[in-house]
């Protein structure tokens, strides 16, 4: 019996050893960050109170790897978020808060429907904020994200320090938010709360969690500070003629709508463009077989709010649907097989070896990776639309 007990204790101790070692390494990491945090304005007492005894958040590593805006097909991301139910709830929420949305919209020059769409995509009009499994103190999660030292290490560390500063302003209590540190109704990260926070209800505080007015004002100010242009659409769904040079589908340079119109690009359903001089870029999120868009500078502002194109597309589409607009005219290429995370990283590594890509190997197939793949397609005489499918991994491997 004693032998069995000793064996069980030994087994448990062996299981606990890696966890204890990780906790010790985490504590050393936080101790090493303390001087930088103090230099950023965090009081030593605040840092100690909020980090001593802190352990890594076990949710974070998996959540980082499986962010749907970077892993799901764009149509899945949009259609699971821009639903009939969310559209209906959004219209009702906008009507209930019509005066507030109108006031904030006029004050900052931001479309109230856009603010409503961000609210809907981020927290389902505030419903998520009462979910304790999703909304928790953010100091621990941001410390964990920073500890992982991703390619976004500098940004993660800045958000961690900003969360500590916000706690310092709030009597040493950690702000609450998502695992990634986003706070409040419209989910603004801590560095941007500090940089763009606005008191929308006039009570002398910026409380994005309990005050919808503060949350709307902060996001409106953030969008304005990013360069949002009042009265400008986010973009237009278009039709592109056969034989079009898709290497022109780059966001490196915005060109007037007339540039694309001269090359046969038209709005869907034959609708006219409001202003042929509006600067735009052509965006083909799922290649030449899927919907295509001319995007304005305001779309890039949405990318400043959240870098994911899937997110920006969902917000843009929900904005239109809240106004009474319809679905996209062109169908999505739903028969497409998408690469998994390992294949996505392999694609980036292959593009690097071919000298076509110099970005991070992180499995996120954003515009830089897509542009690199478009150059690979062009060299092979294919339609250079930059749309990366599972077949791309095989094609790139064969080209090594």
Short mmCIF file of C-alpha atoms in Angstrom, two decimals:
data_model
loop_
_atom_site.label_atom_id
_atom_site.label_comp_id
_atom_site.label_asym_id
_atom_site.label_seq_id
_atom_site.Cartn_x
_atom_site.Cartn_y
_atom_site.Cartn_z
CA UNK A 1 0.00 0.00 0.00
CA UNK A 2 2.82 2.37 0.93
CA UNK A 3 4.62 1.54 -2.32
CA UNK A 4 1.49 2.35 -4.31
CA UNK A 5 1.09 5.65 -2.45
CA UNK A 6 4.73 6.59 -3.04
CA UNK A 7 4.34 5.74 -6.74
CA UNK A 8 1.22 7.90 -7.00
CA UNK A 9 2.93 10.82 -5.26
CA UNK A 10 5.95 10.46 -7.57
CA UNK A 11 3.71 10.40 -10.64
CA UNK A 12 1.89 13.53 -9.53
CA UNK A 13 5.17 15.30 -8.79
CA UNK A 14 6.47 14.44 -12.26
CA UNK A 15 3.31 15.86 -13.81
CA UNK A 16 3.59 19.02 -11.73
CA UNK A 17 7.29 19.63 -12.48
CA UNK A 18 6.82 21.14 -15.99
CA UNK A 19 4.02 23.38 -14.69
CA UNK A 20 6.13 24.59 -11.77
CA UNK A 21 9.08 25.18 -14.09
CA UNK A 22 6.89 27.19 -16.45
CA UNK A 23 5.50 29.24 -13.57
CA UNK A 24 9.04 29.97 -12.36
CA UNK A 25 10.14 31.00 -15.85
CA UNK A 26 7.03 33.19 -16.15
CA UNK A 27 7.85 34.89 -12.83
CA UNK A 28 11.43 35.55 -13.97
CA UNK A 29 10.13 36.99 -17.24
CA UNK A 30 7.79 39.37 -15.40
CA UNK A 31 10.56 40.41 -13.01
CA UNK A 32 12.79 41.24 -15.98
CA UNK A 33 10.03 43.41 -17.49
CA UNK A 34 9.54 45.48 -14.34
CA UNK A 35 12.11 48.23 -15.15
CA UNK A 36 10.53 48.79 -18.58
CA UNK A 37 7.07 48.94 -17.05
CA UNK A 38 8.22 51.51 -14.50
CA UNK A 39 9.82 53.56 -17.29
CA UNK A 40 6.44 53.57 -19.06
CA UNK A 41 4.77 55.10 -15.99
CA UNK A 42 3.68 52.07 -13.97
CA UNK A 43 4.33 52.52 -10.25
CA UNK A 44 6.52 49.78 -8.71
CA UNK A 45 3.80 49.06 -6.14
CA UNK A 46 1.21 48.62 -8.92
CA UNK A 47 3.47 46.28 -10.85
CA UNK A 48 4.23 44.17 -7.79
CA UNK A 49 0.61 43.99 -6.65
CA UNK A 50 -0.63 42.83 -10.06
CA UNK A 51 2.20 40.46 -11.05
CA UNK A 52 3.43 38.78 -7.88
CA UNK A 53 2.16 35.21 -7.81
CA UNK A 54 0.70 35.57 -11.31
CA UNK A 55 0.66 32.36 -13.38
CA UNK A 56 0.23 31.99 -17.15
CA UNK A 57 -3.33 31.89 -18.46
CA UNK A 58 -3.66 28.37 -19.95
CA UNK A 59 -6.34 29.53 -22.42
CA UNK A 60 -4.09 31.88 -24.30
CA UNK A 61 -1.72 29.70 -26.41
CA UNK A 62 -4.55 27.82 -28.11
CA UNK A 63 -6.63 30.96 -28.63
CA UNK A 64 -3.69 32.72 -30.29
CA UNK A 65 -3.29 29.85 -32.77
CA UNK A 66 -6.99 29.57 -33.61
CA UNK A 67 -8.15 33.17 -34.09
CA UNK A 68 -11.03 32.74 -36.58
CA UNK A 69 -10.36 36.00 -38.40
CA UNK A 70 -7.03 34.51 -39.52
CA UNK A 71 -7.94 30.82 -39.86
CA UNK A 72 -11.52 30.53 -41.18
CA UNK A 73 -12.54 31.15 -44.82
CA UNK A 74 -13.68 34.75 -45.14
CA UNK A 75 -17.26 33.77 -46.00
CA UNK A 76 -17.49 31.55 -42.90
CA UNK A 77 -16.23 34.39 -40.74
CA UNK A 78 -18.69 36.88 -42.23
CA UNK A 79 -21.73 34.60 -42.35
CA UNK A 80 -21.40 33.41 -38.76
CA UNK A 81 -21.30 37.03 -37.60
CA UNK A 82 -23.58 38.88 -40.01
CA UNK A 83 -26.72 36.85 -39.35
CA UNK A 84 -30.38 37.79 -39.63
CA UNK A 85 -30.59 37.71 -35.84
CA UNK A 86 -27.64 40.04 -35.37
CA UNK A 87 -28.96 42.41 -38.03
CA UNK A 88 -32.34 42.54 -36.30
CA UNK A 89 -30.83 43.00 -32.84
CA UNK A 90 -28.58 45.72 -34.21
CA UNK A 91 -31.39 47.70 -35.78
CA UNK A 92 -33.33 47.50 -32.50
CA UNK A 93 -30.27 48.57 -30.48
CA UNK A 94 -29.61 51.51 -32.79
CA UNK A 95 -33.24 52.59 -32.48
CA UNK A 96 -33.16 52.35 -28.67
CA UNK A 97 -30.00 54.45 -28.55
CA UNK A 98 -30.74 56.70 -31.54
CA UNK A 99 -29.96 59.99 -29.78
CA UNK A 100 -26.65 58.70 -28.41
CA UNK A 101 -25.51 57.30 -31.77
CA UNK A 102 -26.55 60.51 -33.54
CA UNK A 103 -24.71 62.71 -31.02
CA UNK A 104 -21.49 60.67 -31.13
CA UNK A 105 -21.66 60.39 -34.93
CA UNK A 106 -22.01 64.14 -35.36
CA UNK A 107 -19.33 64.94 -32.79
CA UNK A 108 -16.67 62.76 -34.40
CA UNK A 109 -17.88 62.60 -38.00
CA UNK A 110 -18.21 58.81 -37.97
CA UNK A 111 -21.14 56.88 -39.47
CA UNK A 112 -23.37 55.74 -36.56
CA UNK A 113 -24.17 52.53 -38.47
CA UNK A 114 -20.45 51.73 -38.63
CA UNK A 115 -20.19 52.15 -34.86
CA UNK A 116 -23.24 49.92 -34.49
CA UNK A 117 -21.63 47.28 -36.71
CA UNK A 118 -18.41 47.26 -34.69
CA UNK A 119 -20.49 46.93 -31.52
CA UNK A 120 -22.37 44.00 -33.05
CA UNK A 121 -19.32 42.14 -34.33
CA UNK A 122 -17.28 42.69 -31.18
CA UNK A 123 -19.72 41.95 -28.36
CA UNK A 124 -23.13 41.27 -29.96
CA UNK A 125 -24.32 44.69 -28.79
CA UNK A 126 -22.92 44.21 -25.28
CA UNK A 127 -24.34 40.73 -24.65
CA UNK A 128 -20.88 39.14 -24.44
CA UNK A 129 -19.81 41.47 -21.62
CA UNK A 130 -21.82 39.48 -19.08
CA UNK A 131 -20.13 36.18 -20.02
CA UNK A 132 -17.58 35.53 -17.27
CA UNK A 133 -15.96 32.72 -19.26
CA UNK A 134 -15.00 35.21 -21.98
CA UNK A 135 -14.58 38.50 -20.10
CA UNK A 136 -11.92 38.36 -17.38
CA UNK A 137 -9.16 40.50 -15.83
CA UNK A 138 -6.80 41.24 -18.70
CA UNK A 139 -3.49 41.74 -16.87
CA UNK A 140 -2.98 37.97 -16.61
CA UNK A 141 -3.90 37.21 -20.22
CA UNK A 142 -1.77 40.06 -21.60
CA UNK A 143 1.16 38.99 -19.45
CA UNK A 144 0.78 35.50 -20.94
CA UNK A 145 0.53 36.78 -24.51
CA UNK A 146 3.65 38.91 -23.96
CA UNK A 147 5.48 35.93 -22.44
CA UNK A 148 4.87 33.95 -25.64
CA UNK A 149 7.03 36.52 -27.49
CA UNK A 150 5.14 36.29 -30.77
CA UNK A 151 6.01 38.34 -33.85
CA UNK A 152 3.81 41.01 -32.21
CA UNK A 153 5.93 41.07 -29.06
CA UNK A 154 6.43 44.85 -28.98
CA UNK A 155 2.69 45.50 -29.39
CA UNK A 156 1.79 42.83 -26.82
CA UNK A 157 4.21 44.29 -24.29
CA UNK A 158 2.86 47.81 -24.86
CA UNK A 159 -0.69 46.54 -24.24
CA UNK A 160 0.44 44.76 -21.07
CA UNK A 161 1.99 47.94 -19.73
CA UNK A 162 -1.06 49.95 -20.78
CA UNK A 163 -3.33 47.51 -18.92
CA UNK A 164 -1.23 48.08 -15.80
CA UNK A 165 -1.55 51.85 -16.25
CA UNK A 166 -5.33 51.54 -16.58
CA UNK A 167 -5.37 49.43 -13.41
CA UNK A 168 -3.27 52.07 -11.68
CA UNK A 169 -5.88 54.70 -12.57
CA UNK A 170 -8.59 52.41 -11.21
CA UNK A 171 -7.33 51.78 -7.70
CA UNK A 172 -5.11 48.86 -8.67
CA UNK A 173 -7.95 46.78 -10.13
CA UNK A 174 -7.21 45.07 -13.45
CA UNK A 175 -9.48 46.07 -16.35
CA UNK A 176 -11.62 43.23 -17.65
CA UNK A 177 -11.87 42.21 -21.28
CA UNK A 178 -11.13 39.48 -23.80
CA UNK A 179 -8.19 37.07 -23.66
CA UNK A 180 -6.40 39.39 -26.10
CA UNK A 181 -6.92 42.36 -23.77
CA UNK A 182 -9.65 44.19 -25.70
CA UNK A 183 -11.92 46.22 -23.42
CA UNK A 184 -15.56 47.20 -23.43
CA UNK A 185 -18.57 47.24 -25.74
CA UNK A 186 -16.50 47.88 -28.89
CA UNK A 187 -13.36 46.03 -27.70
CA UNK A 188 -10.51 48.54 -27.75
CA UNK A 189 -7.06 47.39 -26.71
CA UNK A 190 -5.38 49.12 -23.73
CA UNK A 191 -2.84 51.20 -25.65
CA UNK A 192 -5.64 52.68 -27.73
CA UNK A 193 -7.83 53.28 -24.67
CA UNK A 194 -5.01 55.43 -23.30
CA UNK A 195 -4.34 57.14 -26.64
CA UNK A 196 -7.93 57.69 -27.79
CA UNK A 197 -10.13 57.22 -24.72
CA UNK A 198 -13.08 59.64 -24.61
CA UNK A 199 -15.60 60.47 -21.89
CA UNK A 200 -18.85 60.17 -23.79
CA UNK A 201 -21.23 60.56 -20.86
CA UNK A 202 -19.47 63.49 -19.17
CA UNK A 203 -18.90 61.85 -15.78
CA UNK A 204 -15.16 62.54 -15.81
CA UNK A 205 -14.20 58.89 -16.36
CA UNK A 206 -13.55 56.65 -19.37
CA UNK A 207 -15.33 53.36 -18.66
CA UNK A 208 -15.73 51.29 -21.81
CA UNK A 209 -17.25 48.32 -20.02
CA UNK A 210 -20.28 49.85 -18.31
CA UNK A 211 -20.76 53.08 -20.29
CA UNK A 212 -21.93 52.63 -23.88
CA UNK A 213 -21.47 56.38 -24.39
CA UNK A 214 -17.80 56.16 -23.41
CA UNK A 215 -17.31 53.09 -25.60
CA UNK A 216 -18.89 54.70 -28.66
CA UNK A 217 -17.05 57.98 -28.16
CA UNK A 218 -13.71 56.22 -27.73
CA UNK A 219 -14.12 54.10 -30.86
CA UNK A 220 -15.40 57.07 -32.87
CA UNK A 221 -12.41 59.14 -31.77
CA UNK A 222 -10.08 56.24 -32.53
CA UNK A 223 -11.50 55.89 -36.05
CA UNK A 224 -11.29 59.64 -36.61
CA UNK A 225 -7.69 59.69 -35.38
CA UNK A 226 -6.90 56.84 -37.78
CA UNK A 227 -8.04 59.08 -40.65
CA UNK A 228 -11.70 58.16 -41.11
CA UNK A 229 -13.26 60.40 -43.77
CA UNK A 230 -16.88 61.46 -43.08
CA UNK A 231 -19.39 60.60 -45.77
CA UNK A 232 -17.12 58.12 -47.59
CA UNK A 233 -18.27 54.53 -48.18
CA UNK A 234 -16.00 51.66 -47.13
CA UNK A 235 -16.08 50.33 -50.68
CA UNK A 236 -18.17 48.87 -53.50
CA UNK A 237 -18.73 45.37 -54.83
CA UNK A 238 -17.68 45.31 -58.49
CA UNK A 239 -17.49 43.13 -61.58
CA UNK A 240 -14.16 42.65 -63.34
CA UNK A 241 -13.81 41.77 -67.04
CA UNK A 242 -12.22 38.56 -68.27
CA UNK A 243 -8.50 38.96 -68.89
CA UNK A 244 -8.11 41.66 -66.23
CA UNK A 245 -4.58 42.04 -64.83
CA UNK A 246 -5.01 41.05 -61.18
CA UNK A 247 -1.54 42.29 -60.34
CA UNK A 248 -3.33 45.65 -60.20
CA UNK A 249 -5.20 44.31 -57.15
CA UNK A 250 -2.76 45.80 -54.66
CA UNK A 251 -3.32 48.12 -51.74
CA UNK A 252 0.17 49.60 -52.04
CA UNK A 253 -1.26 52.38 -54.20
CA UNK A 254 -4.76 53.84 -54.19
CA UNK A 255 -5.93 54.92 -57.64
CA UNK A 256 -9.03 56.89 -58.68
CA UNK A 257 -12.12 54.85 -59.50
CA UNK A 258 -11.78 56.13 -63.06
CA UNK A 259 -8.51 54.14 -63.42
CA UNK A 260 -10.41 50.89 -62.88
CA UNK A 261 -13.49 52.01 -64.80
CA UNK A 262 -11.29 52.59 -67.86
CA UNK A 263 -10.20 48.95 -67.56
CA UNK A 264 -13.75 47.63 -67.55
CA UNK A 265 -14.46 47.46 -63.81
CA UNK A 266 -18.10 48.26 -63.03
CA UNK A 267 -20.33 48.28 -59.96
CA UNK A 268 -22.57 45.25 -59.56
CA UNK A 269 -26.12 45.56 -60.91
CA UNK A 270 -25.01 48.40 -63.16
CA UNK A 271 -25.13 51.02 -60.42
CA UNK A 272 -23.01 54.12 -61.06
CA UNK A 273 -20.05 55.18 -58.95
CA UNK A 274 -20.80 58.34 -56.98
CA UNK A 275 -17.41 59.98 -57.60
CA UNK A 276 -14.95 58.70 -60.21
CA UNK A 277 -12.12 60.55 -58.46
CA UNK A 278 -12.41 58.63 -55.17
CA UNK A 279 -9.09 56.84 -54.46
CA UNK A 280 -9.55 53.06 -54.18
CA UNK A 281 -7.76 49.74 -54.50
CA UNK A 282 -9.07 46.47 -55.93
CA UNK A 283 -9.53 43.71 -53.35
CA UNK A 284 -10.25 40.10 -54.34
CA UNK A 285 -10.41 38.22 -51.00
CA UNK A 286 -11.14 34.86 -52.66
CA UNK A 287 -9.54 35.37 -56.04
CA UNK A 288 -11.04 35.80 -59.48
CA UNK A 289 -13.88 33.35 -58.75
CA UNK A 290 -15.32 35.20 -55.75
CA UNK A 291 -16.73 38.65 -54.92
CA UNK A 292 -14.51 41.59 -55.82
CA UNK A 293 -14.41 45.07 -54.31
CA UNK A 294 -13.04 48.54 -54.83
CA UNK A 295 -12.02 49.64 -51.34
CA UNK A 296 -11.66 53.22 -50.14
CA UNK A 297 -9.33 54.66 -47.54
CA UNK A 298 -12.05 54.13 -44.93
CA UNK A 299 -11.66 50.37 -45.37
CA UNK A 300 -8.00 50.76 -44.46
CA UNK A 301 -9.11 52.70 -41.38
CA UNK A 302 -11.11 49.62 -40.34
CA UNK A 303 -7.91 47.61 -40.78
CA UNK A 304 -6.29 50.03 -38.35
CA UNK A 305 -8.98 49.16 -35.82
CA UNK A 306 -8.41 45.43 -36.35
CA UNK A 307 -5.80 44.25 -38.86
CA UNK A 308 -7.79 41.26 -40.12
CA UNK A 309 -9.41 41.62 -43.55
CA UNK A 310 -12.11 39.14 -42.53
CA UNK A 311 -12.95 41.35 -39.56
CA UNK A 312 -12.98 44.53 -41.65
CA UNK A 313 -15.18 42.86 -44.27
CA UNK A 314 -17.63 41.65 -41.61
CA UNK A 315 -17.90 45.12 -40.07
CA UNK A 316 -18.32 46.74 -43.48
CA UNK A 317 -20.99 44.25 -44.54
CA UNK A 318 -22.92 44.53 -41.26
CA UNK A 319 -22.84 48.33 -41.63
CA UNK A 320 -24.63 47.99 -44.97
CA UNK A 321 -27.08 45.38 -43.67
CA UNK A 322 -28.05 47.58 -40.70
CA UNK A 323 -28.89 50.28 -43.25
CA UNK A 324 -31.13 47.87 -45.16
CA UNK A 325 -28.64 46.71 -47.78
CA UNK A 326 -28.52 43.18 -49.15
CA UNK A 327 -26.01 40.36 -49.40
CA UNK A 328 -23.07 40.29 -51.77
CA UNK A 329 -24.02 39.79 -55.42
CA UNK A 330 -21.31 37.30 -56.42
CA UNK A 331 -21.11 33.85 -54.80
CA UNK A 332 -18.15 32.72 -52.71
CA UNK A 333 -16.03 29.82 -54.08
CA UNK A 334 -17.21 27.40 -51.40
CA UNK A 335 -15.65 24.37 -53.09
CA UNK A 336 -12.18 25.66 -52.25
CA UNK A 337 -9.92 23.58 -49.99
CA UNK A 338 -7.99 25.76 -47.55
CA UNK A 339 -4.53 25.05 -46.12
CA UNK A 340 -4.21 24.22 -42.43
CA UNK A 341 -1.86 26.13 -40.11
CA UNK A 342 1.14 23.91 -40.90
CA UNK A 343 0.53 24.26 -44.64
CA UNK A 344 0.11 28.03 -44.33
CA UNK A 345 3.47 28.32 -42.63
CA UNK A 346 4.99 26.02 -45.26
CA UNK A 347 3.62 28.30 -47.99
CA UNK A 348 5.26 31.32 -46.39
CA UNK A 349 8.55 29.46 -45.99
CA UNK A 350 8.46 28.38 -49.65
CA UNK A 351 7.77 31.93 -50.79
CA UNK A 352 10.70 33.08 -48.65
CA UNK A 353 13.04 30.53 -50.25
CA UNK A 354 11.94 31.73 -53.68
CA UNK A 355 12.80 35.30 -52.71
CA UNK A 356 9.19 36.46 -53.04
CA UNK A 357 8.34 37.06 -49.38
CA UNK A 358 10.20 38.63 -46.49
CA UNK A 359 7.50 38.71 -43.81
CA UNK A 360 6.96 36.59 -40.72
CA UNK A 361 6.27 32.86 -40.95
CA UNK A 362 3.17 32.98 -38.76
CA UNK A 363 0.53 31.18 -40.82
CA UNK A 364 -1.47 34.36 -41.35
CA UNK A 365 -2.11 34.72 -45.06
CA UNK A 366 -2.56 38.47 -45.17
CA UNK A 367 -2.01 40.94 -48.01
CA UNK A 368 1.80 40.65 -47.97
CA UNK A 369 1.71 36.86 -48.35
CA UNK A 370 -1.05 37.13 -50.97
CA UNK A 371 0.95 39.65 -53.01
CA UNK A 372 3.97 37.34 -52.90
CA UNK A 373 1.88 34.40 -54.08
CA UNK A 374 0.40 36.54 -56.88
CA UNK A 375 3.94 37.15 -58.16
CA UNK A 376 4.53 33.39 -58.08
CA UNK A 377 1.32 32.83 -60.05
CA UNK A 378 2.27 35.49 -62.61
CA UNK A 379 5.67 33.86 -63.20
CA UNK A 380 3.87 30.59 -63.98
CA UNK A 381 1.44 32.23 -66.40
CA UNK A 382 -1.55 31.73 -64.09
CA UNK A 383 -4.24 34.24 -63.13
CA UNK A 384 -2.31 36.24 -60.55
CA UNK A 385 -5.11 36.86 -58.06
CA UNK A 386 -3.09 35.92 -54.96
CA UNK A 387 -5.76 33.53 -53.68
CA UNK A 388 -3.99 30.88 -51.61
CA UNK A 389 -5.64 27.45 -51.52
CA UNK A 390 -4.42 24.07 -50.33
CA UNK A 391 -3.09 23.38 -53.82
CA UNK A 392 -0.69 26.31 -53.39
CA UNK A 393 1.37 24.33 -50.89
CA UNK A 394 1.93 21.56 -53.44
CA UNK A 395 2.68 23.99 -56.27
CA UNK A 396 5.23 25.86 -54.18
CA UNK A 397 6.86 22.66 -52.93
CA UNK A 398 7.25 21.45 -56.52
CA UNK A 399 8.88 24.75 -57.48
CA UNK A 400 11.72 24.45 -54.94
#
